[in-house]
Amino acid sequence: MERTVAQSSTPQGRYTLLPSRYSSEDILFCIDVDTESLVEMKVTGPNGRPITRLDSIKQAILLFINAKLSINPDHRFAFATLTKSASWLRKEFSSEVESAMAALRLLSADSSSGHADLTQLFKIAYHEAKKSRAQNRILRVFLIYCRSSIRPQHQWPVTNQKLFTFDVVYLHDKPGPENCPQKVYDALVDALEHVTEYEGYIFESGQGLSRVLFRHMCILLSHPQQRCLQDLIDIPKSLTKKSPTADSAPGEENPAASSQ
Amino acid sequence: MAIDTVPPLIAAQLNYLLSHSPLPIKVEQMWSGSKNHGLLDRFTLVIPFCLDYIRWDVIYNALYPLAAPDIIFGPEDESFHPYHTAGGEGDLKSPNKSLSDWNCKDPTRLLSLILELRELYMTYQRKRVGGVEDERVKFELSTIVPREGIEMYMSSGIEKTEEVKFAVPLLGVDINKMVTGCPWRHQQKIFLQVIFPVGKKYMSAPSAPRLKLVDSPELKALFSIEDFRLPPWLDGMCMAEYLPILEGLLQSQIVDAVSSIDVRRKFIVALAPLFGRPVEADPVFCRKAAFLTSSGVFTFLHFNPSGAPIKSSIITEFPWSPRWESSEMAERFFDFLVEECLNFKKYCNESLLQQR
């Protein structure tokens, strides 16, 4: 499968930083607003108020955008939603945080959609990607999907012209007899491999924990032109002293490496 | 800019100029020639010249879209008459010809007209400077004439003393080529601005002119002229003597700046085994790299009341020594950040308690 390989790895996957193209990103968030986005996360918010997947997603996106802009204030963001198909929520790419916050306030769940077709999303992305490239930028589509039984479909042709990178975060229920999150995940992986220009990343979680979602979002800060293969991801590394110190403060968190 | 109320033929020419001009020309304001139609058919162009700007008004007429525009020059340039160039009929570059053969449908026309006029303006200013009755300026001019690319300007206000300004491009080298993977769209250059007062008397010990280094906008990613100290202008010096000295010093600093890119590159690569692969790093100038790390179980995520995540302030004091190899530097940096991270966690916890 032809895919643009990031320049910054030796064949063994060791990190190198050779002079290469470095484009600012246009990132198109596509958020699934099917009723399943209203499933509650495991941990409640302040005052015991339940937090839905959509609440966590909004906060995660804000975290992502703030971090991305700290890294490079030239990155830009736009927003779409997914019901049966994709439609624009905020079309203009902008690097203003306030603009993103305003768009996220408009985000609300829809009724149950039945099916999910990604064709329109890819069409939109393809069209926008051409505009991005004309400005020496690259386009990334960032899909956040919430349905545990509905496999997304698409009719995107096989093409050598892969103009955008595709990342996915998949939040789902624990697998059971009534659902098929594994099948959904496989369909998302297929779609990703079908369309993505640079290495795309896909993360899934059925645990219902916001911090897991935030962690995945942070890894997804990775710039597509500088990524390694997903199997070789080695971040986040733990910021702990290499040698044990005699006077660790009591109550300090266990510095064992996180296993997620 | 409300492009959609600009008549399409004018918009096409203006857009072409803005996107294809070799010089960073800007539009300062746009207005309408008539209250009746309200279409924006007039605008002011701000054109770089001699490390400063000249402003010319471009006057189209929305009611006569086929006609060429008029150009109004600045109030100090009443003696600038590009239509009366010595070239006359046979001169292909004469704006007379551009204007008489005007093709309103050709989007490139406005840009070529402006560039031609700018060339003629340069010649006009050169004549004015040449005509100055100041022995010293005349001498400087004669020694500097062989150099390519010099622009000059004579300012004459009734209130101000007359001054002659030279903009001298420095360094014959192509700086863009010195940077591997250079992303610059335009050629980057450094200029020396030299300003001489114009006086009638020849002074036996003329004072040093005013000197200033000016760089093109993107150069600071490689090299900052703020950090460069100009060599002194010794008594009795002239530009022909001063420039080579200046260029020699600049050249060596630029060569150093280029090799420091690779020093920074090595450092970023040395951080990777400890901090993980950076999520994003600048691969051309190596001035920035972002790493993602965790401390303990990834649970703390603090937002201030407006919903934005809390960031620490920028850390400016950290362990550094030119004697350390990049791998040792990386390790000391890592140990330093382990400490800082604990401090930051404490700070976040405290501010969270305060919010309750």
Coordinates of C-alpha atoms in Angstrom, one line a residue:
Chain A
M1 CA 0.0 0.0 0.0
E2 CA 1.5 3.3 -1.1
R3 CA 1.8 5.7 1.7
T4 CA 3.9 8.7 2.2
V5 CA 6.6 7.7 4.7
A6 CA 7.6 10.3 7.3
Q7 CA 11.2 11.4 6.8
S8 CA 12.3 11.3 10.3
S9 CA 13.1 7.6 11.0
T10 CA 15.9 5.3 10.2
P11 CA 14.8 1.8 9.1
Q12 CA 15.1 0.7 12.7
G13 CA 12.7 3.4 13.8
R14 CA 15.3 5.5 15.5
Y15 CA 14.5 9.1 15.5
T16 CA 16.3 11.4 13.1
L17 CA 15.5 15.0 12.2
L18 CA 16.6 15.6 8.7
P19 CA 15.8 18.9 6.9
S20 CA 12.5 18.3 5.2
R21 CA 9.1 19.8 4.4
Y22 CA 7.4 21.1 7.5
S23 CA 3.9 22.4 6.8
S24 CA 1.4 23.9 9.2
E25 CA -1.7 21.8 9.6
D26 CA -5.4 22.4 8.8
I27 CA -7.2 20.0 11.1
L28 CA -10.8 19.1 10.4
F29 CA -12.5 17.6 13.4
C30 CA -15.5 15.4 12.6
I31 CA -17.4 14.5 15.7
D32 CA -20.0 11.7 15.8
V33 CA -23.2 13.2 17.3
D34 CA -25.3 10.1 17.3
T35 CA -27.2 9.4 20.5
E36 CA -24.4 7.1 21.6
S37 CA -22.3 10.2 22.1
L38 CA -24.5 10.8 25.1
V39 CA -23.4 7.7 26.9
E40 CA -22.0 8.6 30.3
M41 CA -18.3 8.3 31.1
K42 CA -17.3 6.4 34.2
V43 CA -16.2 9.3 36.4
T44 CA -18.6 12.0 37.3
G45 CA -17.7 15.7 37.1
P46 CA -17.6 18.2 40.0
N47 CA -20.8 18.1 42.1
G48 CA -21.4 14.6 40.9
R49 CA -22.8 15.7 37.6
P50 CA -22.6 12.9 35.0
I51 CA -20.2 13.6 32.1
T52 CA -21.2 12.3 28.6
R53 CA -18.8 11.2 25.9
L54 CA -19.6 14.4 24.1
D55 CA -18.6 16.5 27.1
S56 CA -15.3 14.7 27.3
I57 CA -14.8 15.0 23.6
K58 CA -15.3 18.8 23.8
Q59 CA -12.8 19.1 26.6
A60 CA -10.3 16.8 24.9
I61 CA -10.6 18.9 21.7
L62 CA -10.0 22.1 23.6
L63 CA -6.9 20.5 25.3
F64 CA -5.7 19.4 21.9
I65 CA -6.2 22.8 20.3
N66 CA -4.5 24.7 23.1
A67 CA -1.5 22.3 23.0
K68 CA -1.3 22.4 19.2
L69 CA -1.2 26.2 19.2
S70 CA 1.4 26.3 21.9
I71 CA 3.6 24.1 19.7
N72 CA 2.9 26.1 16.6
P73 CA 0.5 29.0 16.5
D74 CA 0.0 28.6 12.8
H75 CA -2.1 25.4 12.9
R76 CA -5.8 25.9 12.1
F77 CA -9.0 24.0 12.9
A78 CA -12.4 23.5 11.5
F79 CA -15.4 21.4 12.6
A80 CA -17.9 19.0 11.1
T81 CA -20.4 16.5 12.6
L82 CA -21.3 13.0 11.7
T83 CA -24.9 11.7 11.8
K84 CA -25.9 9.6 8.8
S85 CA -23.3 11.5 6.9
A86 CA -20.9 14.4 7.5
S87 CA -21.9 18.0 7.5
W88 CA -20.2 21.3 8.3
L89 CA -20.4 22.8 11.8
R90 CA -17.8 25.5 11.3
K91 CA -16.3 25.7 7.8
E92 CA -13.6 28.3 8.0
F93 CA -10.2 27.1 9.3
S94 CA -9.1 29.3 12.1
S95 CA -6.2 29.4 14.6
E96 CA -8.2 31.3 17.2
V97 CA -9.1 29.4 20.4
E98 CA -12.2 31.5 21.0
S99 CA -13.5 30.5 17.6
A100 CA -13.0 26.8 18.4
M101 CA -14.7 27.3 21.7
A102 CA -17.7 28.9 20.0
A103 CA -17.9 26.1 17.5
L104 CA -17.8 23.5 20.3
R105 CA -20.6 25.2 22.2
L106 CA -22.8 24.6 19.1
L107 CA -22.0 20.9 19.3
S108 CA -25.0 18.8 20.5
A109 CA -26.2 15.3 20.1
D110 CA -28.6 14.3 17.4
S111 CA -31.1 11.4 17.3
S112 CA -30.1 7.9 16.5
S113 CA -28.7 7.8 13.0
G114 CA -29.0 4.2 11.9
H115 CA -26.0 4.2 9.6
A116 CA -22.8 6.1 9.1
D117 CA -21.5 7.0 5.7
L118 CA -18.0 8.6 5.5
T119 CA -18.1 9.3 1.7
Q120 CA -19.2 12.9 2.2
L121 CA -16.5 13.4 4.8
F122 CA -13.8 12.2 2.4
K123 CA -15.2 14.4 -0.4
I124 CA -15.1 17.5 1.8
A125 CA -11.6 16.6 3.0
Y126 CA -10.4 16.0 -0.5
H127 CA -11.7 19.4 -1.6
E128 CA -10.3 21.2 1.4
A129 CA -7.0 19.5 1.1
K130 CA -6.4 21.0 -2.3
K131 CA -6.9 24.4 -0.8
S132 CA -4.6 23.7 2.1
R133 CA -1.9 22.5 -0.3
A134 CA -2.1 25.7 -2.3
Q135 CA -1.2 27.5 0.9
N136 CA 1.7 25.0 1.7
R137 CA -0.4 23.4 4.4
I138 CA -1.4 19.8 4.9
L139 CA -4.9 18.7 5.8
R140 CA -5.8 16.2 8.5
V141 CA -9.2 14.7 9.2
F142 CA -9.7 13.8 12.8
L143 CA -12.8 11.5 13.3
I144 CA -14.2 10.9 16.8
Y145 CA -16.6 8.0 16.6
C146 CA -19.0 6.7 19.3
R147 CA -21.2 3.9 18.0
S148 CA -20.7 0.4 19.2
S149 CA -22.8 -1.5 16.7
I150 CA -22.8 0.5 13.5
R151 CA -19.9 -0.1 11.1
P152 CA -19.1 3.1 9.1
Q153 CA -19.2 2.6 5.4
H154 CA -17.9 4.6 2.4
Q155 CA -17.8 4.6 -1.3
W156 CA -14.5 6.4 -1.7
P157 CA -12.7 5.1 -4.9
V158 CA -9.2 3.6 -4.8
T159 CA -7.0 6.4 -5.7
N160 CA -3.3 7.3 -5.8
Q161 CA -4.2 10.8 -4.9
K162 CA -4.2 10.7 -1.2
L163 CA -4.4 14.3 -0.2
F164 CA -5.1 14.2 3.6
T165 CA -4.1 12.3 6.7
F166 CA -6.9 10.4 8.6
D167 CA -6.8 9.9 12.4
V168 CA -9.5 8.2 14.4
V169 CA -10.5 8.1 18.1
Y170 CA -13.1 5.4 18.8
L171 CA -15.1 5.4 22.1
H172 CA -17.3 2.4 22.6
D173 CA -19.1 0.3 25.1
K174 CA -17.5 -2.9 26.5
P175 CA -18.0 -5.7 24.0
G176 CA -21.0 -7.9 24.6
P177 CA -23.6 -10.0 22.8
E178 CA -25.6 -7.0 21.7
N179 CA -22.8 -5.0 20.0
C180 CA -19.7 -5.5 17.9
P181 CA -17.1 -2.8 18.6
Q182 CA -14.3 -5.0 17.3
K183 CA -16.0 -5.1 13.9
V184 CA -16.6 -1.4 14.0
Y185 CA -12.9 -0.9 14.9
D186 CA -11.8 -3.1 12.0
A187 CA -14.0 -1.0 9.6
L188 CA -12.4 2.2 10.9
V189 CA -8.9 0.7 10.4
D190 CA -9.8 -0.2 6.8
A191 CA -11.1 3.2 6.1
L192 CA -8.0 4.8 7.5
E193 CA -5.7 2.7 5.5
H194 CA -7.8 3.4 2.4
V195 CA -7.5 7.2 2.5
T196 CA -4.7 8.4 4.6
E197 CA -1.8 10.2 3.0
Y198 CA 0.7 10.1 5.9
E199 CA 0.6 7.5 8.7
G200 CA -2.7 7.8 10.4
Y201 CA -3.3 6.8 14.0
I202 CA -6.3 5.1 15.5
F203 CA -7.0 4.7 19.2
E204 CA -10.0 3.0 20.8
S205 CA -11.3 2.8 24.4
G206 CA -14.2 1.1 26.0
Q207 CA -13.3 2.0 29.5
G208 CA -15.2 5.3 29.7
L209 CA -12.4 7.1 31.3
S210 CA -11.7 10.8 30.3
R211 CA -8.1 10.6 31.1
V212 CA -7.6 7.8 28.6
L213 CA -9.2 9.9 25.9
F214 CA -7.0 12.9 26.9
R215 CA -3.9 10.7 26.7
H216 CA -4.9 9.6 23.2
M217 CA -5.5 13.1 22.1
C218 CA -2.1 14.1 23.3
I219 CA -0.4 11.4 21.3
L220 CA -2.4 12.6 18.3
L221 CA -0.7 15.9 18.6
S222 CA 2.0 14.2 16.5
H223 CA 2.6 16.0 13.3
P224 CA 1.8 13.7 10.3
Q225 CA 4.9 14.5 8.4
Q226 CA 7.1 13.4 11.4
R227 CA 5.3 10.3 12.6
C228 CA 6.6 6.8 13.1
L229 CA 4.5 3.8 12.5
Q230 CA 1.8 3.4 15.1
D231 CA 3.3 0.1 16.4
L232 CA 6.5 2.0 17.2
I233 CA 5.0 4.8 19.2
D234 CA 7.1 5.3 22.4
I235 CA 5.3 8.3 24.0
P236 CA 4.5 9.5 26.5
K237 CA 7.7 8.6 28.3
S238 CA 7.7 8.9 32.0
L239 CA 9.3 11.9 33.7
T240 CA 10.9 10.0 36.6
K241 CA 14.4 10.0 38.0
K242 CA 16.5 7.2 36.6
S243 CA 18.2 6.4 39.8
P244 CA 16.2 5.9 43.0
T245 CA 16.6 8.8 45.5
A246 CA 17.0 8.2 49.2
D247 CA 14.4 10.8 50.1
S248 CA 11.3 10.3 47.9
A249 CA 8.5 12.4 49.4
P250 CA 5.9 10.2 51.1
G251 CA 2.7 9.9 49.1
E252 CA 4.4 10.5 45.8
E253 CA 2.7 8.8 43.0
N254 CA 4.0 5.4 42.0
P255 CA 6.3 6.1 39.1
A256 CA 5.6 2.8 37.3
A257 CA 5.3 3.3 33.6
S258 CA 1.7 3.6 32.5
S259 CA 0.6 0.5 30.7
Q260 CA -2.2 2.0 28.4
Chain B
M1 CA -10.5 43.6 2.5
A2 CA -13.9 43.4 0.9
I3 CA -12.8 42.0 -2.4
D4 CA -16.3 41.2 -3.5
T5 CA -17.2 44.9 -3.9
V6 CA -14.1 45.5 -6.1
P7 CA -15.0 45.3 -9.8
P8 CA -13.7 41.9 -11.0
L9 CA -11.2 43.1 -13.6
I10 CA -9.6 45.4 -11.1
A11 CA -9.6 42.7 -8.4
A12 CA -7.9 40.3 -10.8
Q13 CA -5.1 42.7 -11.5
L14 CA -4.7 43.6 -7.8
N15 CA -4.7 40.0 -6.6
Y16 CA -2.2 39.1 -9.2
L17 CA 0.0 41.9 -8.0
L18 CA -0.3 40.9 -4.4
S19 CA 0.5 37.3 -5.0
H20 CA 3.2 37.5 -7.6
S21 CA 5.1 40.6 -6.7
P22 CA 8.8 40.0 -6.0
L23 CA 8.6 42.8 -3.4
P24 CA 6.2 42.8 -0.5
I25 CA 3.7 45.4 -1.8
K26 CA 0.7 46.1 0.4
V27 CA -2.6 47.8 0.0
E28 CA -3.2 50.5 2.6
Q29 CA -6.7 51.6 1.8
M30 CA -9.4 51.2 -0.8
W31 CA -12.1 53.7 -1.7
S32 CA -14.7 54.4 -4.3
G33 CA -14.4 57.1 -6.9
S34 CA -18.1 57.8 -6.8
K35 CA -20.9 57.9 -4.2
N36 CA -23.3 56.5 -6.8
H37 CA -21.8 53.1 -7.5
G38 CA -19.8 52.6 -4.3
L39 CA -17.5 50.1 -6.0
L40 CA -14.0 50.2 -4.7
D41 CA -12.0 51.3 -7.7
R42 CA -9.2 53.2 -6.0
F43 CA -6.5 52.2 -3.6
T44 CA -3.2 53.2 -2.2
L45 CA -0.2 50.9 -2.7
V46 CA 2.6 50.8 -0.2
I47 CA 5.7 50.0 -2.1
P48 CA 9.1 49.2 -0.5
F49 CA 11.8 51.5 -1.7
C50 CA 15.2 52.2 -0.3
L51 CA 14.4 50.3 3.0
D52 CA 11.4 52.6 3.5
Y53 CA 8.1 52.9 1.7
I54 CA 6.6 55.1 -1.0
R55 CA 2.9 55.4 -1.4
W56 CA 1.2 55.7 -4.8
D57 CA -2.5 56.0 -5.4
V58 CA -3.9 53.8 -8.1
I59 CA -7.0 55.4 -9.7
Y60 CA -9.2 53.2 -11.8
N61 CA -12.7 54.2 -12.9
A62 CA -15.4 51.5 -12.3
L63 CA -17.5 53.1 -15.0
Y64 CA -14.8 52.8 -17.6
P65 CA -13.3 49.3 -17.0
L66 CA -11.4 49.2 -20.2
A67 CA -9.3 52.3 -19.4
A68 CA -5.9 52.1 -17.8
P69 CA -5.6 53.5 -14.3
D70 CA -4.0 56.8 -13.3
I71 CA -1.2 56.7 -10.8
I72 CA -0.7 59.6 -8.3
F73 CA 2.7 59.8 -6.8
G74 CA 3.7 61.3 -3.4
P75 CA 3.6 65.0 -2.7
E76 CA 7.4 65.2 -2.5
D77 CA 7.7 63.8 -6.0
E78 CA 6.1 66.5 -8.1
S79 CA 9.2 66.5 -10.3
F80 CA 8.8 62.8 -11.1
H81 CA 7.5 62.6 -14.7
P82 CA 7.9 59.1 -15.9
Y83 CA 6.1 59.9 -19.1
H84 CA 8.9 62.2 -20.2
T85 CA 11.7 59.7 -20.1
A86 CA 14.6 60.2 -22.5
G87 CA 14.0 56.8 -24.0
G88 CA 11.0 58.1 -26.0
E89 CA 9.3 56.1 -28.7
G90 CA 11.7 53.3 -29.1
D91 CA 11.9 52.4 -25.4
L92 CA 9.9 49.3 -24.9
K93 CA 9.9 49.7 -21.1
S94 CA 8.4 53.2 -21.3
P95 CA 5.2 53.3 -19.4
N96 CA 3.8 55.3 -22.2
K97 CA 3.6 52.1 -24.2
S98 CA 2.2 50.0 -21.3
L99 CA -0.5 52.5 -20.8
S100 CA -1.3 53.1 -24.4
D101 CA -1.5 49.4 -25.1
W102 CA -3.4 48.7 -21.9
N103 CA -5.3 45.4 -21.8
C104 CA -7.7 45.4 -18.9
K105 CA -8.3 41.7 -19.2
D106 CA -4.7 40.8 -18.6
P107 CA -4.3 40.4 -14.8
T108 CA -0.5 40.8 -15.0
R109 CA -0.6 44.4 -16.3
L110 CA -0.9 46.3 -13.1
L111 CA 2.1 44.6 -11.6
S112 CA 4.3 45.2 -14.6
L113 CA 3.2 48.8 -14.7
I114 CA 4.0 49.3 -11.1
L115 CA 7.4 47.6 -11.4
E116 CA 8.3 49.7 -14.5
L117 CA 7.4 52.9 -12.7
R118 CA 9.4 51.9 -9.7
E119 CA 12.5 51.4 -11.9
L120 CA 11.9 54.8 -13.4
Y121 CA 11.5 56.2 -9.9
M122 CA 14.9 54.7 -9.0
T123 CA 16.5 56.4 -11.9
Y124 CA 14.8 59.7 -11.0
Q125 CA 16.1 59.4 -7.4
R126 CA 19.6 58.5 -8.6
K127 CA 19.6 61.7 -10.7
R128 CA 18.5 63.8 -7.8
V129 CA 21.2 62.3 -5.6
G130 CA 23.8 62.8 -8.4
G131 CA 22.8 66.4 -8.7
V132 CA 23.5 67.2 -5.0
E133 CA 26.0 69.9 -4.3
D134 CA 27.9 68.1 -1.6
E135 CA 31.4 67.0 -2.3
R136 CA 31.3 64.2 0.1
V137 CA 28.1 62.7 -1.1
K138 CA 29.4 63.0 -4.7
F139 CA 32.5 61.2 -3.7
E140 CA 30.6 58.4 -2.0
L141 CA 28.3 58.0 -4.9
S142 CA 31.2 57.7 -7.3
T143 CA 32.8 54.9 -5.3
I144 CA 29.6 53.0 -4.8
V145 CA 28.2 53.1 -8.3
P146 CA 29.7 49.8 -9.5
R147 CA 27.8 47.9 -6.8
E148 CA 24.7 46.2 -7.9
G149 CA 21.3 46.6 -6.5
I150 CA 21.8 49.9 -4.6
E151 CA 18.8 52.1 -4.1
M152 CA 19.1 55.7 -3.1
Y153 CA 16.7 58.4 -2.1
M154 CA 17.0 62.1 -1.4
S155 CA 14.6 63.4 1.1
S156 CA 13.7 67.1 0.9
G157 CA 11.3 68.5 3.2
I158 CA 11.0 72.3 3.7
E159 CA 11.4 71.7 7.4
K160 CA 13.9 68.9 7.4
T161 CA 17.5 69.1 6.4
E162 CA 18.2 67.4 3.2
E163 CA 19.5 63.9 3.5
V164 CA 20.7 61.3 1.1
K165 CA 19.9 57.7 1.9
F166 CA 21.6 54.7 0.4
A167 CA 20.2 51.1 0.7
V168 CA 23.1 48.8 0.0
P169 CA 22.5 45.0 -0.3
L170 CA 25.2 43.1 1.5
L171 CA 26.9 39.8 0.8
G172 CA 27.0 38.4 -2.6
V173 CA 26.1 35.0 -1.3
D174 CA 22.8 33.4 -1.6
I175 CA 21.7 33.0 2.0
N176 CA 18.8 30.8 0.9
K177 CA 21.1 28.2 -0.6
M178 CA 23.1 28.0 2.7
V179 CA 20.1 26.5 4.5
T180 CA 19.3 22.9 3.7
G181 CA 15.6 22.5 3.1
C182 CA 15.1 26.2 3.1
P183 CA 11.4 27.0 3.2
W184 CA 11.7 30.7 2.2
R185 CA 9.6 31.8 -0.6
H186 CA 11.6 35.0 -1.2
Q187 CA 15.3 35.6 -1.4
Q188 CA 16.5 36.7 2.0
K189 CA 18.9 39.6 2.2
I190 CA 20.6 42.0 4.5
F191 CA 20.9 45.6 3.7
L192 CA 22.9 48.5 5.2
Q193 CA 21.1 51.8 5.3
V194 CA 23.5 54.8 5.1
I195 CA 22.2 58.3 5.6
F196 CA 24.4 61.3 4.9
P197 CA 23.3 64.9 5.6
V198 CA 23.6 67.2 2.6
G199 CA 25.5 70.3 3.2
K200 CA 27.2 72.8 0.9
K201 CA 30.5 73.0 2.6
Y202 CA 33.2 70.3 2.5
M203 CA 34.3 69.4 6.0
S204 CA 37.8 68.3 6.5
A205 CA 36.8 65.7 9.0
P206 CA 33.3 64.6 7.9
S207 CA 31.3 62.8 10.6
A208 CA 30.1 59.3 10.3
P209 CA 26.9 58.8 8.5
R210 CA 23.9 57.2 10.3
L211 CA 24.1 53.4 9.8
K212 CA 21.5 50.7 10.2
L213 CA 21.2 47.1 9.3
V214 CA 17.9 45.9 7.9
D215 CA 17.1 42.4 7.1
S216 CA 14.3 40.7 5.1
P217 CA 11.5 39.4 7.3
E218 CA 12.1 35.7 7.4
L219 CA 15.8 35.9 8.1
K220 CA 15.4 36.0 11.8
A221 CA 14.7 32.2 11.9
L222 CA 18.4 31.8 11.0
F223 CA 20.1 34.9 12.2
S224 CA 19.1 37.9 14.2
I225 CA 20.7 41.2 13.2
E226 CA 19.7 42.6 16.6
D227 CA 22.6 40.5 18.0
F228 CA 25.1 41.9 15.6
R229 CA 27.1 45.0 16.5
L230 CA 28.1 47.2 13.6
P231 CA 31.9 47.8 13.3
P232 CA 32.9 51.4 14.0
W233 CA 33.0 53.9 11.1
L234 CA 36.5 55.3 11.5
D235 CA 37.4 58.9 10.8
G236 CA 37.9 59.6 7.2
M237 CA 36.3 56.3 6.1
C238 CA 34.1 56.0 3.1
M239 CA 31.5 53.4 2.1
A240 CA 33.9 51.7 -0.3
E241 CA 36.2 50.9 2.7
Y242 CA 33.6 50.2 5.3
L243 CA 31.4 47.8 3.3
P244 CA 34.0 45.0 2.9
I245 CA 34.8 45.1 6.6
L246 CA 31.2 44.9 7.5
E247 CA 30.6 42.1 5.0
G248 CA 33.5 40.0 6.3
L249 CA 32.1 40.1 9.8
L250 CA 28.5 39.4 8.7
Q251 CA 29.6 36.5 6.6
S252 CA 31.4 34.7 9.4
Q253 CA 28.4 35.2 11.7
I254 CA 26.1 33.8 9.1
V255 CA 28.3 30.8 8.6
D256 CA 28.2 30.3 12.4
A257 CA 24.4 30.6 12.4
V258 CA 24.2 27.9 9.7
S259 CA 26.4 25.5 11.6
S260 CA 24.5 26.1 14.9
I261 CA 21.4 24.7 13.1
D262 CA 23.1 21.3 13.2
V263 CA 24.2 21.7 16.8
R264 CA 20.5 22.3 17.7
R265 CA 19.5 19.3 15.5
K266 CA 21.9 17.0 17.4
F267 CA 20.5 18.2 20.7
I268 CA 16.9 17.5 19.7
V269 CA 17.9 14.0 18.5
A270 CA 19.7 13.4 21.8
L271 CA 16.6 14.3 23.7
A272 CA 14.5 11.6 21.9
P273 CA 15.8 8.5 23.8
L274 CA 14.9 10.2 27.1
F275 CA 11.8 12.1 26.2
G276 CA 10.4 10.0 23.4
R277 CA 9.9 11.0 19.8
P278 CA 8.9 14.6 19.6
V279 CA 5.4 15.2 18.6
E280 CA 6.6 18.1 16.4
A281 CA 9.9 19.6 15.7
D282 CA 11.2 22.2 13.3
P283 CA 13.4 20.2 10.9
V284 CA 14.9 23.2 9.0
F285 CA 16.1 25.6 11.7
C286 CA 15.7 23.3 14.7
R287 CA 14.6 26.0 17.0
K288 CA 11.6 24.2 18.4
A289 CA 10.7 20.7 19.5
A290 CA 7.7 19.5 21.5
F291 CA 7.7 16.4 23.6
L292 CA 5.0 14.6 25.4
T293 CA 5.8 13.0 28.7
S294 CA 3.8 11.7 31.6
S295 CA 4.3 11.8 35.4
G296 CA 2.7 9.0 37.3
V297 CA -0.8 7.9 36.2
F298 CA -2.0 10.4 33.7
T299 CA -4.8 11.8 35.8
F300 CA -4.1 15.4 36.4
L301 CA -5.5 17.8 33.9
H302 CA -6.3 21.2 35.3
F303 CA -8.4 23.8 33.6
N304 CA -8.7 27.4 34.7
P305 CA -12.2 28.8 35.1
S306 CA -12.5 29.7 31.4
G307 CA -11.9 26.1 30.4
A308 CA -8.3 26.4 29.1
P309 CA -5.7 24.0 30.4
I310 CA -3.2 25.4 32.8
K311 CA 0.3 26.0 31.5
S312 CA 3.4 26.7 33.4
S313 CA 5.2 29.9 32.6
I314 CA 8.2 29.8 30.2
I315 CA 11.3 28.4 31.9
T316 CA 14.3 30.6 31.1
E317 CA 16.8 29.3 33.7
F318 CA 17.9 25.8 33.1
P319 CA 21.2 23.9 33.3
W320 CA 23.4 24.5 30.2
S321 CA 27.0 24.5 29.4
P322 CA 28.8 24.7 26.1
R323 CA 31.2 22.0 27.3
W324 CA 28.6 19.3 27.6
E325 CA 28.1 16.8 24.8
S326 CA 24.6 16.7 23.5
S327 CA 23.8 13.4 25.2
E328 CA 25.0 14.7 28.6
M329 CA 23.1 18.0 28.0
A330 CA 20.0 15.9 27.4
E331 CA 20.4 13.9 30.6
R332 CA 20.9 17.0 32.7
F333 CA 17.9 18.6 31.1
F334 CA 15.9 15.5 31.8
D335 CA 16.8 15.5 35.5
F336 CA 16.0 19.2 35.7
L337 CA 12.5 18.6 34.2
V338 CA 11.7 15.8 36.5
E339 CA 12.1 18.3 39.4
E340 CA 10.2 21.0 37.5
C341 CA 7.4 18.6 36.8
L342 CA 6.9 17.9 40.5
N343 CA 6.9 21.6 41.2
F344 CA 4.3 22.1 38.5
K345 CA 2.1 19.3 39.9
K346 CA 2.2 21.0 43.4
Y347 CA 1.3 24.3 41.8
C348 CA -1.7 22.8 40.0
N349 CA -2.9 21.0 43.1
E350 CA -2.6 24.2 45.1
S351 CA -4.5 26.2 42.6
L352 CA -7.2 23.6 42.4
L353 CA -7.6 23.7 46.2
Q354 CA -7.8 27.5 46.0
Q355 CA -10.6 27.3 43.5
R356 CA -12.7 25.2 45.8

